[in-house]
C-alpha positions as a printed NumPy array, in Angstrom:
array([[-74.488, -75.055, -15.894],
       [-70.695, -75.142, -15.799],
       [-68.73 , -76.538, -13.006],
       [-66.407, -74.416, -10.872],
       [-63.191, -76.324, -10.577],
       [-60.683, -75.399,  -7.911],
       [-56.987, -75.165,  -9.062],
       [-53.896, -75.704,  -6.902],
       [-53.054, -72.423,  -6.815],
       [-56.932, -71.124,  -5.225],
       [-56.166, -73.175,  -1.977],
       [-56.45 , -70.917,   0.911],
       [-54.669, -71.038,   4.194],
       [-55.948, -68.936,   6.898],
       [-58.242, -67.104,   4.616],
       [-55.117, -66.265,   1.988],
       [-54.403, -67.595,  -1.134],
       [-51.186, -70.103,  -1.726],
       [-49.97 , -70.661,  -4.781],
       [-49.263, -73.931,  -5.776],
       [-45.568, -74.526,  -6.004],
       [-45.028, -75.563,  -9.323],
       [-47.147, -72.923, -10.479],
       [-45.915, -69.939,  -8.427],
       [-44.618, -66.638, -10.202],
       [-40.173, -66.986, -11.11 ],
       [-38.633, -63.884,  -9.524],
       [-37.667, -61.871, -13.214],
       [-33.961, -61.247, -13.499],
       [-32.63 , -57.728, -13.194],
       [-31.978, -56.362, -16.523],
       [-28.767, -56.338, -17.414],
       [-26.644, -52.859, -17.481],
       [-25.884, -51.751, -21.292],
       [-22.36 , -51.387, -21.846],
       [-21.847, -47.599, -22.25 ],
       [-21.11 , -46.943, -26.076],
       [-17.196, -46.495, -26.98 ],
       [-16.016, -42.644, -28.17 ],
       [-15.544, -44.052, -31.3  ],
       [-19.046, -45.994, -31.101],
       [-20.74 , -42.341, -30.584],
       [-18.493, -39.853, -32.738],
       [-18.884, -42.123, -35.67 ],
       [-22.734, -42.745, -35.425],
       [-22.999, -38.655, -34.609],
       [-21.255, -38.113, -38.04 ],
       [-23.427, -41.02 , -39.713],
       [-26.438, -39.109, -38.391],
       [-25.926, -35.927, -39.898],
       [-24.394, -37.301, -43.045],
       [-21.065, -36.74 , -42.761],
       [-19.031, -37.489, -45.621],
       [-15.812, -38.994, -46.591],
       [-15.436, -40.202, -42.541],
       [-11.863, -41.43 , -41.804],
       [-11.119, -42.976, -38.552],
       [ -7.247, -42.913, -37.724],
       [ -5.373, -44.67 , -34.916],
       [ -2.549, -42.007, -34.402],
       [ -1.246, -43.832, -31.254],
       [  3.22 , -43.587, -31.23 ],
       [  2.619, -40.877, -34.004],
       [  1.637, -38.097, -30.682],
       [  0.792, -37.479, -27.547],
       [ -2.088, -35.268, -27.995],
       [ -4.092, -37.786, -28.427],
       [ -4.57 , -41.968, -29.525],
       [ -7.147, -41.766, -32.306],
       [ -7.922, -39.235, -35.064],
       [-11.188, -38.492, -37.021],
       [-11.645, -36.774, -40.422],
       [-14.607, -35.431, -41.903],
       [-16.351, -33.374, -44.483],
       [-19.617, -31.546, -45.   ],
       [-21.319, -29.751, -47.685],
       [-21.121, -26.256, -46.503],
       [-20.145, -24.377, -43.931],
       [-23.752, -24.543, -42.388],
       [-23.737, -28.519, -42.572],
       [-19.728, -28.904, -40.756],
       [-21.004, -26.904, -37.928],
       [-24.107, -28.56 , -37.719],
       [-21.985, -31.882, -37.565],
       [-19.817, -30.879, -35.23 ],
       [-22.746, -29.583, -33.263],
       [-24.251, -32.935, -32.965],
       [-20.632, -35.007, -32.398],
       [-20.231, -32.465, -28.894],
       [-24.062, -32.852, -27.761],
       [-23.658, -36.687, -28.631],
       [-20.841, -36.803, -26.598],
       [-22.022, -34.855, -23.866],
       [-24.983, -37.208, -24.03 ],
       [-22.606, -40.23 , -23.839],
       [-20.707, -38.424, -20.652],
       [-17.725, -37.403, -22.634],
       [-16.719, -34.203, -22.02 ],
       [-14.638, -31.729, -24.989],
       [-11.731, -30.178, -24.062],
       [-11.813, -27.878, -26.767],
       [-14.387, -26.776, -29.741],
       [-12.522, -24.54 , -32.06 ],
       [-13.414, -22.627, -35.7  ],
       [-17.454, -22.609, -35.042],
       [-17.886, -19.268, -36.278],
       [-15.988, -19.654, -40.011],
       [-17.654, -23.036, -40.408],
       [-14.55 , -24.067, -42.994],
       [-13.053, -26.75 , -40.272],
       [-14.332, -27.336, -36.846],
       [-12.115, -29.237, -34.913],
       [-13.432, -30.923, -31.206],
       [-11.006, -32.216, -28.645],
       [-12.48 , -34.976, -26.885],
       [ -9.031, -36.263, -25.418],
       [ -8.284, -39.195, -26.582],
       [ -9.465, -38.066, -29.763],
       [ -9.682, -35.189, -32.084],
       [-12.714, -34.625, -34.433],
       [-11.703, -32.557, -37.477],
       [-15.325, -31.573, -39.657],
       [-13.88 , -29.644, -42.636],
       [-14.913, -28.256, -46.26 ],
       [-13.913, -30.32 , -49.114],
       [-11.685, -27.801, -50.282],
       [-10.142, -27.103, -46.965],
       [ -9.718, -31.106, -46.326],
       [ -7.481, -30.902, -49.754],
       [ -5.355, -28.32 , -49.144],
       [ -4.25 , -29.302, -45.227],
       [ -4.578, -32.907, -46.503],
       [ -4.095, -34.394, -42.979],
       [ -4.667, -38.036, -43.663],
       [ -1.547, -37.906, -45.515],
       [  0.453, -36.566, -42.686],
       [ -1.882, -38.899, -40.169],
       [ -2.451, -41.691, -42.348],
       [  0.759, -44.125, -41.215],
       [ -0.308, -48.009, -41.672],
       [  1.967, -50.452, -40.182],
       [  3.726, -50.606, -43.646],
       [  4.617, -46.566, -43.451],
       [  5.294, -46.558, -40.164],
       [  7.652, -49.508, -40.395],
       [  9.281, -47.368, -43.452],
       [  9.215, -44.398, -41.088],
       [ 11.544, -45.952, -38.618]])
């Protein structure tokens, strides 16, 4: 028959248990608070998501006011840009970043979101080449040096 030994941590004091102190439970550390994700953190993995393509991310900031950073996109139809656009806003919105503006929805050819400090554009292909706004956007330090 097997003998019942009595551990530290079985002692009882006034009819309750005591733990031992070495082996007595740690206190768990609060989980740390996630950082909330960057604009740029959630726009970009919204267009990654829906399989945006040709994604360029611009820093515009001492080219305008309207806003600091710039984002250009295509999609394959005019289905699949609003369906990205659709997913950067409720991304966003998820992320607590609000859109100032959501405009050309209905045509599907370029959708363009206004999240403040930056502007989404989702376009067609063909639309992207004819407005070609990473050429007017587009200034590295070497154009804008140029520039001035």
């Amino acid at each position: 028959m097997p003998v019942k030994r009595k551990t530290p941590s079985s002692k009882k004091r006034d009819g309750q248990a005591v733990a031992h102190p070495k082996t007595a439970p740690k206190p768990k550390a609060a989980p740390k608070p996630k950082a909330a994700p960057s604009l740029k953190t959630v726009v970009l993995d919204a267009l990654d998501d829906m399989k945006a393509l040709d994604v360029k991310f611009l820093d515009v900031r001492g080219l305008t006011d309207i806003a600091d950073f710039m984002v250009i996109a295509s999609g394959t139809s005019d289905r699949h840009v609003r369906s990205v656009a659709q997913r950067v806003v409720e991304k966003a919105k998820v992320a607590g970043f609000r859109p100032h503006g959501i405009e050309g929805q209905q045509d599907g050819d370029w959708v363009l979101i206004d999240l403040n400090e930056m502007i989404i554009h989702v376009m067609l292909p063909r639309v992207r080449d004819f407005y070609g706004l990473e050429k007017l956007w587009d200034m590295t330090v070497t154009k804008r040096a140029a520039r001035a």
